[in-house]
PDB file of C-alpha atoms in Angstrom:
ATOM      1  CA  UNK A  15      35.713  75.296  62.725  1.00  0.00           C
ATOM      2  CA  UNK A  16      35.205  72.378  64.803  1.00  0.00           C
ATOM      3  CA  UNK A  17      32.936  69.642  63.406  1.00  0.00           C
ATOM      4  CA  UNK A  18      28.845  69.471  64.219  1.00  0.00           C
ATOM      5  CA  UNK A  19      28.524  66.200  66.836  1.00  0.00           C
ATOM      6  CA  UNK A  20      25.286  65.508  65.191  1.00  0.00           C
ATOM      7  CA  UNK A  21      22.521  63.621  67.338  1.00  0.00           C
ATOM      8  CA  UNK A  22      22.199  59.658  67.711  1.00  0.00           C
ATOM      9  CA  UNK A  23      18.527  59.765  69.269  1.00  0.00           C
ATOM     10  CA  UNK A  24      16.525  61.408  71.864  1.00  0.00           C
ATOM     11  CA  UNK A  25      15.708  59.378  74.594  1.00  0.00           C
ATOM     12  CA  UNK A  26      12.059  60.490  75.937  1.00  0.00           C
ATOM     13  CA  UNK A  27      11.422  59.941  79.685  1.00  0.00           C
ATOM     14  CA  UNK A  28      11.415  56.305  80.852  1.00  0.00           C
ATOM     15  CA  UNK A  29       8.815  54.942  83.281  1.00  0.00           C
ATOM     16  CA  UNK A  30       9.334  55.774  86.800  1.00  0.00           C
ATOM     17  CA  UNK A  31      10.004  53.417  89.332  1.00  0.00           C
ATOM     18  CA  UNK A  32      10.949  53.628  92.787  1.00  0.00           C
ATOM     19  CA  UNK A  33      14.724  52.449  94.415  1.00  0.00           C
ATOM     20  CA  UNK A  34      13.349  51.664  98.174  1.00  0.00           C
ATOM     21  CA  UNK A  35      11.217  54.729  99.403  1.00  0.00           C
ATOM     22  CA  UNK A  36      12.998  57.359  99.098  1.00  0.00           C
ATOM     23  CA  UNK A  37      13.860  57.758  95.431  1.00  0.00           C
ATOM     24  CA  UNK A  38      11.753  57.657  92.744  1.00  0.00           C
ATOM     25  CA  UNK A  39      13.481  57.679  89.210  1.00  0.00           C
ATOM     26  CA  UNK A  40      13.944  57.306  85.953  1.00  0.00           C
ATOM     27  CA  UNK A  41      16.172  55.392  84.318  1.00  0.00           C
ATOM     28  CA  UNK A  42      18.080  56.240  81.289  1.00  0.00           C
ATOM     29  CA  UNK A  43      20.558  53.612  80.816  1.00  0.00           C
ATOM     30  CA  UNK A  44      21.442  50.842  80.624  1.00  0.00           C
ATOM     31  CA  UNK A  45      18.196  49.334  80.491  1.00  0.00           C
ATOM     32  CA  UNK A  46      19.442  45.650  81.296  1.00  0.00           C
ATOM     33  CA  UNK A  47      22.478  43.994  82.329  1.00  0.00           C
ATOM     34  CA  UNK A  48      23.108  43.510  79.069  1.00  0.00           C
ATOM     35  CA  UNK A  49      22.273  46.906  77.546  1.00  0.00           C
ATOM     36  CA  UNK A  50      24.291  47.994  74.611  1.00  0.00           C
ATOM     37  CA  UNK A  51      24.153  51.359  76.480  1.00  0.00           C
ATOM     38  CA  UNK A  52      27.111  49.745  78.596  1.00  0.00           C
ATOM     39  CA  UNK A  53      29.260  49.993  76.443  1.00  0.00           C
ATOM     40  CA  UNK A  54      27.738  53.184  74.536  1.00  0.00           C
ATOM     41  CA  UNK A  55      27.657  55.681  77.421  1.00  0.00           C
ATOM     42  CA  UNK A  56      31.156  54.530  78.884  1.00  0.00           C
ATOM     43  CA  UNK A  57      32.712  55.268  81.153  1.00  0.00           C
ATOM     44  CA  UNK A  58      28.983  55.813  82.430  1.00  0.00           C
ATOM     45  CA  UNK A  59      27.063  52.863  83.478  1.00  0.00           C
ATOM     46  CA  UNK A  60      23.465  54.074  84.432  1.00  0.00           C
ATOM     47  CA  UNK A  61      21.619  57.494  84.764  1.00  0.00           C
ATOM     48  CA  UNK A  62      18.813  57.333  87.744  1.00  0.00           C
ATOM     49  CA  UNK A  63      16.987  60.912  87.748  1.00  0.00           C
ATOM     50  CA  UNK A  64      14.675  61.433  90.350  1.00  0.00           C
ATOM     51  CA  UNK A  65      13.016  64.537  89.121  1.00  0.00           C
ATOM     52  CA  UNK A  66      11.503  67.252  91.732  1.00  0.00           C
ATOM     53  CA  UNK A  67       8.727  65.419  93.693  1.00  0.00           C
ATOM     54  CA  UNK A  68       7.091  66.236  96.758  1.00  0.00           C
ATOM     55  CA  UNK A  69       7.563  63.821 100.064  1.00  0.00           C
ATOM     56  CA  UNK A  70       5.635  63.863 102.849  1.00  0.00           C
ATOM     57  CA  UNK A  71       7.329  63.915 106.370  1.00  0.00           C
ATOM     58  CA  UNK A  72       7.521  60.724 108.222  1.00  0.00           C
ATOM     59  CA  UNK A  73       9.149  59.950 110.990  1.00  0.00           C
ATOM     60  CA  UNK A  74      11.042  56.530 109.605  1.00  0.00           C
ATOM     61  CA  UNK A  75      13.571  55.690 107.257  1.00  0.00           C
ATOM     62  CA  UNK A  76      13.191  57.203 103.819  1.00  0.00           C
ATOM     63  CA  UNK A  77      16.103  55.512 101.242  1.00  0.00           C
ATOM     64  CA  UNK A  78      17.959  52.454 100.323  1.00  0.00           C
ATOM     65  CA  UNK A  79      18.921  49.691 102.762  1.00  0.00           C
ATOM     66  CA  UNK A  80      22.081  48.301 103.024  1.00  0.00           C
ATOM     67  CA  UNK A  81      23.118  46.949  99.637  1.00  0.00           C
ATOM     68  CA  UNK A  82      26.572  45.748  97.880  1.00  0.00           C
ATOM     69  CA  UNK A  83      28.792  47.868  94.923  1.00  0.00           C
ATOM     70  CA  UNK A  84      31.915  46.252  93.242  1.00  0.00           C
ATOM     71  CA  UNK A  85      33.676  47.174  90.641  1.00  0.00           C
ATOM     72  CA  UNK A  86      32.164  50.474  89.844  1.00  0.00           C
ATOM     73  CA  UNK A  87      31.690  54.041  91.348  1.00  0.00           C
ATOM     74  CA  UNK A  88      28.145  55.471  92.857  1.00  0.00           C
ATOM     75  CA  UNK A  89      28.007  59.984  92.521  1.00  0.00           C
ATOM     76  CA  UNK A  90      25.073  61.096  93.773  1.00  0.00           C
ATOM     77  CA  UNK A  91      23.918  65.083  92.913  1.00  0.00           C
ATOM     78  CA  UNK A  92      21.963  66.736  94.882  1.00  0.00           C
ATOM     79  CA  UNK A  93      20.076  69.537  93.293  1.00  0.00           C
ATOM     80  CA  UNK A  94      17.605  70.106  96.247  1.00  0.00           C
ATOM     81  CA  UNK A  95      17.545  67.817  99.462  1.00  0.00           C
ATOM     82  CA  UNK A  96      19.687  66.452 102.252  1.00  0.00           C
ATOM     83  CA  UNK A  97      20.698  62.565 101.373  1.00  0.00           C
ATOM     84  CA  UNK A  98      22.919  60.643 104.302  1.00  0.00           C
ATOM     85  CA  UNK A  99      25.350  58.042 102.627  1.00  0.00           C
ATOM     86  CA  UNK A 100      27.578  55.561 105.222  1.00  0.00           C
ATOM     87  CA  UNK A 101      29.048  52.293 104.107  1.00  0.00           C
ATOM     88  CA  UNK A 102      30.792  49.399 105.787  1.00  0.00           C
ATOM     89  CA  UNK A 103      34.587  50.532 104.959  1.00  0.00           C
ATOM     90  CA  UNK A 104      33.703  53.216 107.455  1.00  0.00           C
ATOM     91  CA  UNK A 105      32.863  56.488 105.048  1.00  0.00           C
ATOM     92  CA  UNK A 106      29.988  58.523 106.177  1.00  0.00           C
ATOM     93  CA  UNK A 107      27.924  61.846 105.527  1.00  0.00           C
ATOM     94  CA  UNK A 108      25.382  63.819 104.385  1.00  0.00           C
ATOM     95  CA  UNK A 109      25.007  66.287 101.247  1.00  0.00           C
ATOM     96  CA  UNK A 110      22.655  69.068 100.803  1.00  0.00           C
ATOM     97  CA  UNK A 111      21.601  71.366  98.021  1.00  0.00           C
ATOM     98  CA  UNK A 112      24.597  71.380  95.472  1.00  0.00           C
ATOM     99  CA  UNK A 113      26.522  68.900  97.276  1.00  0.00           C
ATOM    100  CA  UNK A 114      28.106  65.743  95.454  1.00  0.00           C
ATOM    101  CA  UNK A 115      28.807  62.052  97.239  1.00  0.00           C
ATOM    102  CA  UNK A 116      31.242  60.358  95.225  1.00  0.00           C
ATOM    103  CA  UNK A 117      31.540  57.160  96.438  1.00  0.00           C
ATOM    104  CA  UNK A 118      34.279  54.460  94.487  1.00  0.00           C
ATOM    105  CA  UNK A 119      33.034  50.737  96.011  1.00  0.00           C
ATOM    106  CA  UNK A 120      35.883  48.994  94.065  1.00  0.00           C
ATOM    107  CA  UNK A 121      36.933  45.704  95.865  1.00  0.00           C
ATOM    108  CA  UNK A 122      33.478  45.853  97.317  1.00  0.00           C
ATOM    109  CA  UNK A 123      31.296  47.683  99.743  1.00  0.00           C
ATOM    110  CA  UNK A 124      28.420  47.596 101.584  1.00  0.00           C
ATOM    111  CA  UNK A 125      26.139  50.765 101.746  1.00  0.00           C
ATOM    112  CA  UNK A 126      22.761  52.593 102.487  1.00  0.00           C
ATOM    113  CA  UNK A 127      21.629  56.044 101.233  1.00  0.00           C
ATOM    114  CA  UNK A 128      18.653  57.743 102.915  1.00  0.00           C
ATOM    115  CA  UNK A 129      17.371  61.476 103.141  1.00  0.00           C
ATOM    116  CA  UNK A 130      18.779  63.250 106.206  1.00  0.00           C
ATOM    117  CA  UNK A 131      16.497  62.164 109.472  1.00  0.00           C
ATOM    118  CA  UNK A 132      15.911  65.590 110.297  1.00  0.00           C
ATOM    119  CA  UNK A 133      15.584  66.661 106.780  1.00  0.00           C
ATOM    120  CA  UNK A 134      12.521  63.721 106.536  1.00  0.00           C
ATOM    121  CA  UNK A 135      11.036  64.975 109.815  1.00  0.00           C
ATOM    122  CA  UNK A 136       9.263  67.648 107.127  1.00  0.00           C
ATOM    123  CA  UNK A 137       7.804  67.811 103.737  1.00  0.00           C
ATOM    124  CA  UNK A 138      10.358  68.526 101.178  1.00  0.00           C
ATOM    125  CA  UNK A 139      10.307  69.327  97.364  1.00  0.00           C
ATOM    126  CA  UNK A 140      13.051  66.679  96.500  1.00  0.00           C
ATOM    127  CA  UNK A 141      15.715  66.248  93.817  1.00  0.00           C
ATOM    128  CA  UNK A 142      18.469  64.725  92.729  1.00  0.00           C
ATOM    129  CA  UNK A 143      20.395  62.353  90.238  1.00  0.00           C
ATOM    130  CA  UNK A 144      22.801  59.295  90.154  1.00  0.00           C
ATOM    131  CA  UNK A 145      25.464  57.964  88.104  1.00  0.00           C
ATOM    132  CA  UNK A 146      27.363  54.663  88.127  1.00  0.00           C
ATOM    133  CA  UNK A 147      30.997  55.515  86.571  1.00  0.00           C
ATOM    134  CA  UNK A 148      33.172  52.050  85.503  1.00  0.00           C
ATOM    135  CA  UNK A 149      36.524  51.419  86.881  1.00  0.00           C
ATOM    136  CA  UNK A 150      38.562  50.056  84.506  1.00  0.00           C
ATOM    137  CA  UNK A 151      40.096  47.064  84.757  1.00  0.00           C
ATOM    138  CA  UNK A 152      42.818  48.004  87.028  1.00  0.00           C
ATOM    139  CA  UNK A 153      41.218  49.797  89.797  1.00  0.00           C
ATOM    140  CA  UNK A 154      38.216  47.626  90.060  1.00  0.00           C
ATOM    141  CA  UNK A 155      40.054  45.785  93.470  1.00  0.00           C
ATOM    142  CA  UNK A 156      40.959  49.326  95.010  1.00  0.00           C
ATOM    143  CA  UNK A 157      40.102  49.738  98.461  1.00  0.00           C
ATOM    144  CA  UNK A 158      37.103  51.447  98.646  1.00  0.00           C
ATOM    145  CA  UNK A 159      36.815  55.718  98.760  1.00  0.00           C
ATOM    146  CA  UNK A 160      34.594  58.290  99.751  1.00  0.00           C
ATOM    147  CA  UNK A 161      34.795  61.790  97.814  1.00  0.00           C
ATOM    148  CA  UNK A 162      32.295  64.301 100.101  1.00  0.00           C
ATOM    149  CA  UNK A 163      32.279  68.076  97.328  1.00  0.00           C
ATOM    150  CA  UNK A 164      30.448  70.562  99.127  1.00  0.00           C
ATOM    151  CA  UNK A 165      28.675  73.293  96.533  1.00  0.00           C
ATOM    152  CA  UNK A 166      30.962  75.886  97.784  1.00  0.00           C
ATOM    153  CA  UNK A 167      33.806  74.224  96.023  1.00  0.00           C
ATOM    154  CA  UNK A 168      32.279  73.394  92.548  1.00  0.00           C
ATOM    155  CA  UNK A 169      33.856  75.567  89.467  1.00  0.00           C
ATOM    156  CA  UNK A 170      31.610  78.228  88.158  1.00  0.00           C
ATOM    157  CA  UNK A 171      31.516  79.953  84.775  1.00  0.00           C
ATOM    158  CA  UNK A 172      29.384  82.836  83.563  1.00  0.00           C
ATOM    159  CA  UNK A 173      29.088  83.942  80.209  1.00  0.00           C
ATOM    160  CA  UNK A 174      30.101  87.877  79.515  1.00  0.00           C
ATOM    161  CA  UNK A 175      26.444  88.448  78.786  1.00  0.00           C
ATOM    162  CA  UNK A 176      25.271  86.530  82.036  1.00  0.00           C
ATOM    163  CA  UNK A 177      23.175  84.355  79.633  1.00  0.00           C
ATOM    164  CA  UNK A 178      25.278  81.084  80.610  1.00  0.00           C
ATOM    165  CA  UNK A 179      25.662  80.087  84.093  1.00  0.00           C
ATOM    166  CA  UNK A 180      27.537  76.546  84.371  1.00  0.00           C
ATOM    167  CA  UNK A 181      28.320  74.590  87.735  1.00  0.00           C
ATOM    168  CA  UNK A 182      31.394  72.092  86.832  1.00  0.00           C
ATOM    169  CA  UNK A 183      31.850  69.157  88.871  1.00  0.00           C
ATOM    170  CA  UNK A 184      34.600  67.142  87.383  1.00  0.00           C
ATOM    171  CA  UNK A 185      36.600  67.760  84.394  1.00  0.00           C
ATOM    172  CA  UNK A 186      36.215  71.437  82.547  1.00  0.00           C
ATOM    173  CA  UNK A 187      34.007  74.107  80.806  1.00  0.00           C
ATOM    174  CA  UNK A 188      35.650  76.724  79.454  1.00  0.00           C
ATOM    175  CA  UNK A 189      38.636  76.034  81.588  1.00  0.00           C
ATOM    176  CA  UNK A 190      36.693  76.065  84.074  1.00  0.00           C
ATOM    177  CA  UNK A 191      38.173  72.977  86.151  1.00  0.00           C
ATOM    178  CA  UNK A 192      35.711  70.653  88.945  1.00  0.00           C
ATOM    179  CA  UNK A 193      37.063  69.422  92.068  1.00  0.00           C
ATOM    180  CA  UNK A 194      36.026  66.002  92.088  1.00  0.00           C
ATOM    181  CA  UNK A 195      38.466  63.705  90.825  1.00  0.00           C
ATOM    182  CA  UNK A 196      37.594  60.913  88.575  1.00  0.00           C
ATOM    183  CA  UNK A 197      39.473  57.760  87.777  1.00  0.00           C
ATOM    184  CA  UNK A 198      39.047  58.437  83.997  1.00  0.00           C
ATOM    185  CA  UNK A 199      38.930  61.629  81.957  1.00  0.00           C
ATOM    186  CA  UNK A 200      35.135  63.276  81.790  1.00  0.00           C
ATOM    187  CA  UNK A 201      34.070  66.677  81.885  1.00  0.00           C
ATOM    188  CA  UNK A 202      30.366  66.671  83.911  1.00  0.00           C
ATOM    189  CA  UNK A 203      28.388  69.734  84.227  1.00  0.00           C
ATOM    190  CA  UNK A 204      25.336  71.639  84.556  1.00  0.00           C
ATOM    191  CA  UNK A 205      24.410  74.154  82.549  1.00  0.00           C
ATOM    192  CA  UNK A 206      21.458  76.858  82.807  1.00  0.00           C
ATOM    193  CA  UNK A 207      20.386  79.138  80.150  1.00  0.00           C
ATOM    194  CA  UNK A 208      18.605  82.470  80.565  1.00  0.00           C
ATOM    195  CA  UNK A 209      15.016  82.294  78.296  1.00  0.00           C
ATOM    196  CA  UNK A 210      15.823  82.979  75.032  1.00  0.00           C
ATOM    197  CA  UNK A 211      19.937  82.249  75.104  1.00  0.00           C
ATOM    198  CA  UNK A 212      22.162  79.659  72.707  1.00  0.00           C
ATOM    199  CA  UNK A 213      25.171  78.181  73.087  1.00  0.00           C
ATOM    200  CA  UNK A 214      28.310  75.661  71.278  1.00  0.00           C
ATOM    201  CA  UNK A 215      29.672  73.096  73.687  1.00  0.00           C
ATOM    202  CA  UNK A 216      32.222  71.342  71.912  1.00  0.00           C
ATOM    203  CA  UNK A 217      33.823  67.923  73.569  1.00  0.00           C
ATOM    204  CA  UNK A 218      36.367  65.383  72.366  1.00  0.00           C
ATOM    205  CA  UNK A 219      34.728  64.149  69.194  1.00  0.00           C
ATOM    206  CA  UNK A 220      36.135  60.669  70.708  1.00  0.00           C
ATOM    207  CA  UNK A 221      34.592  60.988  74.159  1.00  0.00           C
ATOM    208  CA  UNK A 222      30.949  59.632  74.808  1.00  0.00           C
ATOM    209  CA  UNK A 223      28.808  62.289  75.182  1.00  0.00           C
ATOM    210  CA  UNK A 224      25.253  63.100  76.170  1.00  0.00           C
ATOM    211  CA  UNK A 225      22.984  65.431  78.011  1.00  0.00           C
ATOM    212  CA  UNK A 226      19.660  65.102  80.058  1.00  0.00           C
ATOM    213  CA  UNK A 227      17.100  68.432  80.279  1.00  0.00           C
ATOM    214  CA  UNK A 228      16.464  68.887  83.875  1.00  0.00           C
ATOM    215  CA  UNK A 229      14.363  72.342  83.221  1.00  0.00           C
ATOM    216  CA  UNK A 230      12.533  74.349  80.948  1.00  0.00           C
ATOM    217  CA  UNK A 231      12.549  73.677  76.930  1.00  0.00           C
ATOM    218  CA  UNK A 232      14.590  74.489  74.027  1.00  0.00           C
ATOM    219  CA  UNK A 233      16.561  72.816  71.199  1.00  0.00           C
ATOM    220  CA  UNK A 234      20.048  71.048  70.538  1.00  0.00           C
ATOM    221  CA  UNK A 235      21.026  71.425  67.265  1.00  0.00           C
ATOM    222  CA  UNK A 236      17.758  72.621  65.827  1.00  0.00           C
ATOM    223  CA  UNK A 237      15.467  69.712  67.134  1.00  0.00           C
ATOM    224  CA  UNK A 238      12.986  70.497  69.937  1.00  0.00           C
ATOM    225  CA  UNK A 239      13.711  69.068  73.327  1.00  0.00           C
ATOM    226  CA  UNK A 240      12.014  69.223  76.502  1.00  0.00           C
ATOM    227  CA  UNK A 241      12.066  68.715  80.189  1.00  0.00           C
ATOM    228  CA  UNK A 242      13.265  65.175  80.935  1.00  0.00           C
ATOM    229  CA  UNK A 243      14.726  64.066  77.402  1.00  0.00           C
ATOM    230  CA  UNK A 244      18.016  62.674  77.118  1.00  0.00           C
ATOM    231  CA  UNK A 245      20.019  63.820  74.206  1.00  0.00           C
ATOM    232  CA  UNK A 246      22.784  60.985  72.984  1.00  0.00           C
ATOM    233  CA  UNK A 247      25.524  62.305  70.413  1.00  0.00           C
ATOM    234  CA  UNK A 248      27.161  60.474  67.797  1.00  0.00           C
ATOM    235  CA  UNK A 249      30.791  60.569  67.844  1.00  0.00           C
ATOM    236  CA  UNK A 250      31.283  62.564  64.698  1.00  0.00           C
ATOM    237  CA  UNK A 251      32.193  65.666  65.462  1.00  0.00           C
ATOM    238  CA  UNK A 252      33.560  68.200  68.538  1.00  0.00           C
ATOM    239  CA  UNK A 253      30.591  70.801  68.219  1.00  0.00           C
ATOM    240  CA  UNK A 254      27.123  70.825  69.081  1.00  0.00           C
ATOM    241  CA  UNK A 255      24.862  73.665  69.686  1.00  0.00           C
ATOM    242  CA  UNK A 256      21.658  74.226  72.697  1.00  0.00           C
ATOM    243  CA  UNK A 257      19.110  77.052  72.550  1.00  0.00           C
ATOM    244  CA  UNK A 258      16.683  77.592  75.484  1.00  0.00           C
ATOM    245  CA  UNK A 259      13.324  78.473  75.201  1.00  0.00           C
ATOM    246  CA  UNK A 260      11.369  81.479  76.494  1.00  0.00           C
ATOM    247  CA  UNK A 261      11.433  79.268  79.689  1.00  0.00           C
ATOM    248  CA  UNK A 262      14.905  79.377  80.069  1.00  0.00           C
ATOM    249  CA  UNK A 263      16.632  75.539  79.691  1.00  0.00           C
ATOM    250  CA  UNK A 264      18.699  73.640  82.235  1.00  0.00           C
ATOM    251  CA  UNK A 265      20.531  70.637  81.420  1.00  0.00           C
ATOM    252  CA  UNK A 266      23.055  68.293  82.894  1.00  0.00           C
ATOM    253  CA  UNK A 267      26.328  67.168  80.122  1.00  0.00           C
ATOM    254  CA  UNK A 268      27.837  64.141  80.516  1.00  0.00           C
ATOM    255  CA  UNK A 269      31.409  63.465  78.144  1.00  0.00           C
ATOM    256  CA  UNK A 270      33.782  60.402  78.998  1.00  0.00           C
ATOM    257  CA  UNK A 271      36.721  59.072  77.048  1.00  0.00           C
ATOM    258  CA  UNK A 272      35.298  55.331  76.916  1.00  0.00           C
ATOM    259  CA  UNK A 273      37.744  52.672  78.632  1.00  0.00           C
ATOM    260  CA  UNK A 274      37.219  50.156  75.799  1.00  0.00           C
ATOM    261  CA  UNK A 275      37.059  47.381  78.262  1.00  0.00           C
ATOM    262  CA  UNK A 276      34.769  44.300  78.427  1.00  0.00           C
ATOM    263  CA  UNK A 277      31.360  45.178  80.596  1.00  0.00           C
ATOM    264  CA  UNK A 278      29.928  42.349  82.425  1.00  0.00           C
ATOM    265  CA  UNK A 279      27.206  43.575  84.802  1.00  0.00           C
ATOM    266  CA  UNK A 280      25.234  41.458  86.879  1.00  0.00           C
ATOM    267  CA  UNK A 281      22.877  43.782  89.816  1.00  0.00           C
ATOM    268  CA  UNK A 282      25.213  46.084  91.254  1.00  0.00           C
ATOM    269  CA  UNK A 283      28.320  44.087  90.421  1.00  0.00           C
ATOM    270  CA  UNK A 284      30.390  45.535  87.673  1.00  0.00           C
ATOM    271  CA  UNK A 285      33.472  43.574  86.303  1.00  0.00           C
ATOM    272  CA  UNK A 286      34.907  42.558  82.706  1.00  0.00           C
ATOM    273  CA  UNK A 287      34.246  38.645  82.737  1.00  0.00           C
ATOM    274  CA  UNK A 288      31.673  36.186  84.230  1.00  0.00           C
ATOM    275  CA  UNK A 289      34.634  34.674  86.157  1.00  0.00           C
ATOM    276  CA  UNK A 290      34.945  37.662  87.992  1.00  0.00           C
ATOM    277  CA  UNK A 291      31.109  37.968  88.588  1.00  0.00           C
ATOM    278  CA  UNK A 292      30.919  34.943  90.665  1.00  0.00           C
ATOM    279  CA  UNK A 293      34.243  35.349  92.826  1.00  0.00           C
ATOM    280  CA  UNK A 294      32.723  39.114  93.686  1.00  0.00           C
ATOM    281  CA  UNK A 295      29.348  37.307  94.285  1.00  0.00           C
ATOM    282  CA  UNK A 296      31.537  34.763  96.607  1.00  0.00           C
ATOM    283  CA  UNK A 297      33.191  37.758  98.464  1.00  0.00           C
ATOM    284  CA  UNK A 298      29.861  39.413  99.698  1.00  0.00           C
ATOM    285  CA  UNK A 299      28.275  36.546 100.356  1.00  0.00           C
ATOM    286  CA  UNK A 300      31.542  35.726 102.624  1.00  0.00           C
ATOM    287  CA  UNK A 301      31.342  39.194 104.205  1.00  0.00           C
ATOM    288  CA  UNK A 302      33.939  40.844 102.567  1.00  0.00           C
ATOM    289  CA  UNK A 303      32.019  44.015 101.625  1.00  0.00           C
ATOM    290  CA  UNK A 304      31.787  44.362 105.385  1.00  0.00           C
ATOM    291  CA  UNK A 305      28.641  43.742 107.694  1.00  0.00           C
ATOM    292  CA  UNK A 306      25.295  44.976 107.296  1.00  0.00           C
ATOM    293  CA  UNK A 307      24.957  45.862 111.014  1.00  0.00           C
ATOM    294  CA  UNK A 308      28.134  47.693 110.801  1.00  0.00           C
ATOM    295  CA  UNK A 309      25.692  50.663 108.615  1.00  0.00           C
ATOM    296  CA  UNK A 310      22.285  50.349 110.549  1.00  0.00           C
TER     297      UNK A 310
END
């Protein structure tokens, strides 16, 4: 039998704190620029969870101005809500519901995401997450891409019993493969549980691994979580187990083979030297992430 993954720590929900005005979040890692987490959670740079939470309508913007990326990759999931991406190398569009934006800023980018205009012309229960995968080394001067994975194309396991419903967005579950494709190896899923249900996940005992509890309550590997904890393994072992409670238990896995490549991070600039830092800082301030009116 596979080994237990035992856990490193529970991390309990951080203060919120608002990205512009149109997502309000909590951040998991890295806490800092120069967050251990940056190299712990890699590939995965930062976690941003904007749990469900009610917005008004209005009839202005409602997101992020135009801001730079380099060196890294920004995936948005949307669990409910419309969000409108469109950067300066030309990519454009909006998700919904189950849609993913997967957007790889490489060499450098200029972008703003907002909730739909229509979609902010009403009140809306909204949520959604965001990650920030590295590039490694190589790929961090790509020209930038634009991955748009509509719900309808996401891989989709159910257990025998129906107890286990899993949505698979990159990677595998249960050979269950994700259509989003990723510059590294990672599995990233969601996975609900009926009330009452258990299940082993095992990953590469190698791979960086954690989850975060979008819904309900339950347990991983016999300790209690609850909604909006995220669970960090130790990289000791393949297997861990998850048992909902009489709520039923959603949660969202994250498991990357780390690139085991210097991290410097500076803002939104990711690279693997200071050198490298100020020649990217150079390059937007020069305009080579493209033009801010280009996106308004």
């Amino acid at each position: 039998m596979n080994p237990v993954r035992t856990i490193e720590r529970i991390i309990k929900a951080p203060d919120i704190h608002w990205v512009g005005n149109g997502f309000r979040v909590r951040q998991y890692f890295p806490d800092g620029d120069e967050s251990p987490m940056l190299d712990r959670m890699s590939p995965f740079l930062l976690l941003d969870y904007n749990e469900p939470y009610y917005f008004e309508a209005s009839p202005f913007d409602t997101g992020v101005t135009p801001h730079p990326h380099k060196g890294f990759e920004t995936v948005t999931f949307s669990f409910s809500g419309s969000i409108e991406h469109k950067d300066a190398a030309g990519n454009s569009g909006v998700i919904h519901s189950g849609d993913v934006q997967w957007m790889t800023a490489a060499s450098g980018v200029l972008h703003k995401e907002f909730h739909e205009k229509e979609y902010a012309k009403r009140g809306r229960l909204f949520h959604a997450l965001q990650l920030w995968v590295n590039l490694p080394e190589r790929h961090k001067n790509d020209a930038p891409a634009y991955q748009y994975i509509p719900a309808t194309t996401m891989g989709r396991y159910q257990s025998l019993d129906e107890t286990i419903d899993a949505i698979v967005y990159t990677g595998a579950f249960r050979h269950i493969t994700g259509p989003a494709k990723s510059h590294t190896p990672m599995n990233i899923y969601k996975l609900k549980l009926q009330p009452n249900s258990w299940i082993s996940i095992s990953e590469n005992m190698t791979w960086n691994t954690g989850f975060l509890v979008i819904n309900g309550t339950g347990s991983a590997n016999g300790e209690s979580i609850e909604f909006a904890d995220f669970v960090l393994f130790n990289n000791d072992g393949e297997r861990f187990e998850v048992e909902s409670g009489d709520e039923g238990l959603e949660i969202f896995v994250l498991a990357g083979e780390p690139l085991n490549e210097p991290v410097v991070k500076q803002g939104s600039f990711v690279m693997t030297n200071k050198t490298e830092l100020l020649l990217a800082y150079g390059e937007y301030k020069n305009g080579k992430f493209g033009r801010e009116e280009a996106i308004m």
